[in-house]
Coordinates of C-alpha atoms and ligand atoms in Angstrom, one line a residue:
X193 CA -2.1 0.7 18.5
X194 CA -0.2 -2.4 17.8
X195 CA 3.3 -2.1 16.3
X196 CA 4.9 -5.2 14.6
X197 CA 8.6 -5.0 13.6
X198 CA 9.5 -7.7 11.0
X199 CA 11.2 -8.1 7.6
X200 CA 9.2 -6.6 4.7
X201 CA 8.2 -10.0 3.3
X202 CA 6.7 -11.0 6.6
X203 CA 4.8 -7.8 6.9
X204 CA 3.1 -8.4 3.6
X205 CA 2.1 -11.9 4.7
X206 CA 0.6 -10.5 8.0
X207 CA -1.4 -7.9 6.2
X208 CA -2.6 -10.5 3.6
X209 CA -3.5 -12.8 6.5
X210 CA -5.8 -10.1 8.0
X211 CA -7.5 -9.5 4.6
X212 CA -7.9 -13.3 4.0
X213 CA -9.3 -13.9 7.5
X214 CA -11.8 -11.1 6.8
X215 CA -12.9 -12.4 3.4
X216 CA -13.2 -16.0 4.6
X217 CA -15.4 -14.7 7.4
X218 CA -17.5 -12.3 5.3
X219 CA -17.2 -12.7 1.5
X220 CA -18.8 -9.3 0.9
X221 CA -16.4 -7.4 3.2
X222 CA -15.4 -3.8 2.3
X223 CA -11.7 -3.2 1.8
X224 CA -10.0 0.1 1.7
X225 CA -7.2 0.2 -0.9
X226 CA -4.0 2.3 -0.8
X227 CA -1.8 2.8 -3.8
X228 CA 2.0 3.7 -3.9
X229 CA 4.8 1.2 -3.2
X230 CA 3.9 0.1 0.4
X231 CA 0.9 -2.2 -0.3
X232 CA 2.4 -3.8 -3.5
X233 CA 3.8 -6.9 -1.7
X234 CA 0.4 -7.3 0.0
X235 CA -1.4 -7.2 -3.4
X236 CA 1.2 -9.7 -4.8
X237 CA 0.5 -12.1 -1.8
X238 CA -3.3 -11.7 -2.2
X239 CA -3.0 -12.5 -6.0
X240 CA -0.9 -15.5 -5.1
X241 CA -3.5 -16.8 -2.7
X242 CA -6.2 -16.2 -5.2
X243 CA -4.4 -18.4 -7.7
X244 CA -3.2 -21.0 -5.1
X245 CA -5.9 -21.2 -2.5
X246 CA -9.0 -19.8 -4.4
X247 CA -9.2 -16.7 -2.2
X248 CA -12.1 -14.9 -3.8
X249 CA -12.9 -11.2 -4.1
X250 CA -16.0 -11.7 -6.2
X251 CA -18.4 -10.4 -3.5
X252 CA -16.0 -8.0 -1.9
X253 CA -16.3 -4.2 -2.3
X254 CA -13.3 -1.9 -2.5
X255 CA -12.8 1.8 -1.9
X256 CA -9.6 3.6 -2.9
X257 CA -8.0 6.1 -0.5
X258 CA -7.3 8.8 -3.1
X259 CA -7.0 9.8 -6.7
X260 CA -5.0 12.5 -8.6
X261 CA -7.1 15.3 -10.1
X262 CA -7.0 15.6 -13.9
X263 CA -4.9 12.6 -15.0
X264 CA -6.3 11.3 -18.3
X265 CA -8.6 8.2 -18.0
X266 CA -6.0 6.0 -19.6
X267 CA -3.0 7.3 -17.7
X268 CA -1.1 4.3 -16.1
X269 CA -0.6 6.3 -12.9
X270 CA -4.2 7.2 -12.4
X271 CA -4.9 5.4 -9.2
X272 CA -8.0 3.7 -10.5
X273 CA -5.8 2.1 -13.2
X274 CA -3.0 1.3 -10.7
X275 CA -5.5 -0.6 -8.5
X276 CA -6.9 -2.4 -11.5
X277 CA -3.5 -3.5 -12.5
X278 CA -2.0 -4.3 -9.1
X279 CA -4.9 -6.2 -7.6
X280 CA -8.4 -6.1 -9.1
X281 CA -7.6 -7.6 -12.5
X282 CA -5.2 -10.2 -10.9
X283 CA -8.1 -11.7 -8.9
X284 CA -11.8 -12.2 -9.5
X285 CA -12.8 -8.7 -8.4
X286 CA -15.6 -7.3 -10.6
X287 CA -14.6 -3.8 -11.8
X288 CA -17.8 -2.2 -10.7
X289 CA -17.2 -3.3 -7.1
X290 CA -14.0 -1.3 -6.8
X291 CA -14.5 2.5 -6.6
X292 CA -12.3 5.6 -6.2
X293 CA -13.0 9.3 -6.0
X294 CA -13.5 10.7 -9.5
X295 CA -10.6 12.9 -10.2
X296 CA -12.0 13.7 -13.7
X297 CA -15.5 14.9 -12.4
X298 CA -16.6 18.4 -13.5
X299 CA -17.9 19.0 -10.1
X300 CA -15.1 17.7 -7.8
X301 CA -16.9 18.7 -4.6
X302 CA -20.0 16.8 -5.6
X303 CA -17.8 13.8 -6.5
X304 CA -16.3 13.9 -3.0
X305 CA -19.7 14.0 -1.4
X306 CA -20.9 11.1 -3.6
X307 CA -17.9 9.1 -2.6
X308 CA -18.6 9.6 1.1
X309 CA -22.2 8.5 0.5
X310 CA -21.1 5.4 -1.4
X311 CA -18.8 4.3 1.5
X312 CA -21.6 4.8 4.0
X313 CA -24.1 2.9 1.7
X314 CA -21.6 0.0 1.6
X315 CA -21.8 -0.2 5.4
X316 CA -18.4 1.5 5.9
X317 CA -14.9 0.1 5.4
X318 CA -14.0 -3.1 7.3
X319 CA -10.2 -3.1 6.8
X320 CA -8.3 -0.1 5.5
X321 CA -4.8 -0.7 4.1
X322 CA -2.6 2.4 4.5
X323 CA 0.9 3.6 3.6
X324 CA 2.5 6.8 5.1
X325 CA 4.2 9.7 3.4
X326 CA 7.6 10.9 4.6
X327 CA 5.8 14.1 5.8
X328 CA 3.4 12.0 7.8
X329 CA 0.4 12.0 5.5
X330 CA -2.0 9.1 5.2
X331 CA -4.1 9.0 2.1
X332 CA -3.2 12.5 0.8
X333 CA -4.0 14.3 4.0
X334 CA -1.0 16.5 4.1
X335 CA 0.3 18.4 7.2
X336 CA -2.3 20.8 8.4
X337 CA -5.2 18.6 7.4
X338 CA -8.2 18.7 9.8
X339 CA -8.2 15.6 12.0
X340 CA -11.9 15.4 11.3
X341 CA -11.7 15.9 7.5
X342 CA -13.9 14.1 5.0
X343 CA -13.2 13.3 1.3
X344 CA -12.2 16.5 -0.4
X345 CA -9.7 18.1 -2.8
X346 CA -6.2 18.7 -1.5
X347 CA -3.0 20.3 -2.8
X348 CA 0.0 18.0 -2.7
X349 CA 3.1 19.3 -0.9
X350 CA 6.2 19.7 -2.9
X351 CA 7.8 16.9 -0.8
X352 CA 5.0 14.4 -1.8
X353 CA 5.3 15.4 -5.4
X354 CA 9.1 14.8 -5.2
X355 CA 8.5 11.5 -3.5
X356 CA 6.1 10.4 -6.2
X357 CA 8.1 11.7 -9.2
X358 CA 9.6 8.2 -9.5
X359 CA 6.2 7.1 -10.9
X360 CA 6.3 9.9 -13.5
X361 CA 9.7 9.3 -15.1
X362 CA 11.5 11.2 -12.2
X363 CA 9.9 14.5 -13.5
X364 CA 8.3 16.2 -10.5
X365 CA 6.5 18.6 -12.9
X366 CA 4.5 15.7 -14.3
X367 CA 3.1 14.8 -10.8
X368 CA -0.3 16.4 -10.5
X369 CA -0.6 19.2 -8.0
X370 CA -4.1 18.2 -6.7
X371 CA -5.8 15.1 -5.6
X372 CA -9.1 13.9 -4.1
X373 CA -8.6 12.1 -0.8
X374 CA -10.5 10.4 1.9
X375 CA -10.3 12.6 4.9
X376 CA -8.8 11.7 8.2
X377 CA -12.3 11.4 9.7
X378 CA -13.3 9.1 6.8
X379 CA -10.2 6.9 7.4
X380 CA -10.9 6.9 11.2
X381 CA -14.4 5.4 10.5
X382 CA -12.8 2.2 9.1
X383 CA -13.1 -0.6 11.5
X384 CA -9.5 -1.8 11.2
X385 CA -6.5 0.3 10.0
X386 CA -3.4 -1.6 8.8
X387 CA -0.5 0.6 7.9
X388 CA 2.7 -0.6 6.2
X389 CA 6.0 1.3 6.2
X390 CA 9.4 0.2 5.1
X391 CA 12.8 1.9 4.7
X392 CA 14.8 4.5 6.7
X393 CA 13.1 7.4 4.9
X394 CA 9.9 6.5 6.7
X395 CA 11.5 6.3 10.2
X396 CA 10.7 9.8 11.4
X397 CA 7.1 9.7 10.1
X398 CA 6.7 6.3 11.8
X399 CA 8.2 7.6 15.1
X400 CA 5.8 10.6 15.0
X401 CA 2.8 8.4 14.1
X402 CA 3.3 6.0 17.0
X403 CA 5.0 8.1 19.6
X404 CA 4.6 11.8 18.8
X405 CA 1.8 14.1 20.0
X406 CA -1.4 13.9 18.1
X407 CA -1.2 16.9 15.7
X408 CA -2.3 18.0 12.3
X409 CA 1.4 18.6 11.6
X410 CA 1.8 14.8 11.4
X411 CA -1.6 13.8 10.2
X412 CA -1.0 10.0 10.7
X413 CA -0.9 10.6 14.5
X414 CA -4.7 10.7 14.4
X415 CA -4.4 6.9 14.3
X416 CA -3.5 7.0 18.0
X417 CA -7.1 7.7 18.6
X418 CA -8.3 4.6 16.7
X419 CA -9.4 1.5 18.7
X420 CA -7.9 -1.0 16.2
X421 CA -4.8 0.2 14.4
X422 CA -2.0 -2.0 13.3
X423 CA 1.4 -0.6 12.3
X424 CA 3.6 -3.0 10.3
X425 CA 7.2 -1.8 9.9
X426 CA 10.6 -3.2 8.9
X427 CA 13.7 -2.6 11.0
X428 CA 14.7 0.5 9.0
X429 CA 11.3 2.2 9.4
X430 CA 11.3 1.2 13.1
X431 CA 14.8 2.7 13.6
X432 CA 13.6 5.8 15.4
X433 CA 11.0 4.2 17.7
X434 CA 11.8 4.8 21.3
X435 CA 9.9 1.8 22.6
X436 CA 10.9 -0.7 19.9
X437 CA 12.0 -3.3 22.5
X438 CA 8.6 -3.1 24.2
X439 CA 6.7 -3.5 20.9
X440 CA 8.9 -6.6 20.0
X441 CA 8.3 -8.1 23.4
X442 CA 4.6 -7.5 23.2
X443 CA 4.3 -9.1 19.8
X444 CA 6.5 -12.1 20.7
X445 CA 4.3 -12.8 23.7
X446 CA 1.0 -12.4 21.7
X447 CA -1.3 -15.5 21.6
X448 CA -1.7 -17.0 18.1
X449 CA -5.5 -16.8 18.2
X450 CA -5.5 -13.1 18.5
X451 CA -4.6 -12.2 14.9
X452 CA -3.8 -8.7 14.0
Ligands
F6R691 C1 -1.6 6.3 -1.7 C2 -1.6 7.0 -0.4 C3 -0.4 7.6 0.1 C4 0.8 6.6 0.2 C5 2.0 7.3 0.8 C6 3.2 6.4 0.8 O1 -2.9 5.9 -2.0 O2 -2.6 7.1 0.1 O3 -0.6 8.0 1.5 O4 0.5 5.5 0.9 O5 2.3 8.4 0.0 O6 3.6 6.1 -0.5 P1 4.6 4.9 -0.8 O7 4.0 3.6 -0.3 O8 4.8 4.9 -2.3 O9 5.9 5.2 -0.1

């Protein structure tokens, strides 16, 4: 696991560099897309590069991490709509090449199984962008999630609903109680994991993710078992890391050619 500690603007540039390098190498690469606040600066940077440097998504495929269950199709916080607004419609990404789990399906279990099949049929995810919840979730794998889980329905914790109330006019009761989410096993199948976290409220979750024991109580700790995981954090999110000096020293000494 590589830990990079840098100002938030630099983190977004680093993540965008990794996405751009992948797309320039393989135009039809498969990207895993997170929602929430953490990836927004990355999407801004990718949209800027699309406009300025003709970075193209026209052959790329995208798979979202998760989706709320039951939000109306036109709800602005439905993750499908968020991804369309924040990235897909700002670049040349054909709508039918970006998919998410169907939180409005009549048969939610079948929708989850379909989603797993679609990811496999695309050849798996090359680069998965991730954020982390204050309770250590990635995607919506809340504490107690099986480390081997696949896409399925989950109940959101009260803490996650409180954290996300800011997207629902600060009314926690408007935040859905259920979601469909890629499982931890699904995420671990991606070839490169790039997690972004900023702010002191993420510091404990980041400490557990990088330095805690691997445990379903802090689901993101499963990333310690991944062969290519990159953790991009600002000073505040890094403030509880015990080996911060070592991570800085390692990154400073890293050869330029290595990339993330
Ligand atoms: C969203 C997702 C979640 C968020 C996490 C952090 O698709 O998968 O795991 O990444 O809740 O959210 P923010 O970035 O809003 O702090």
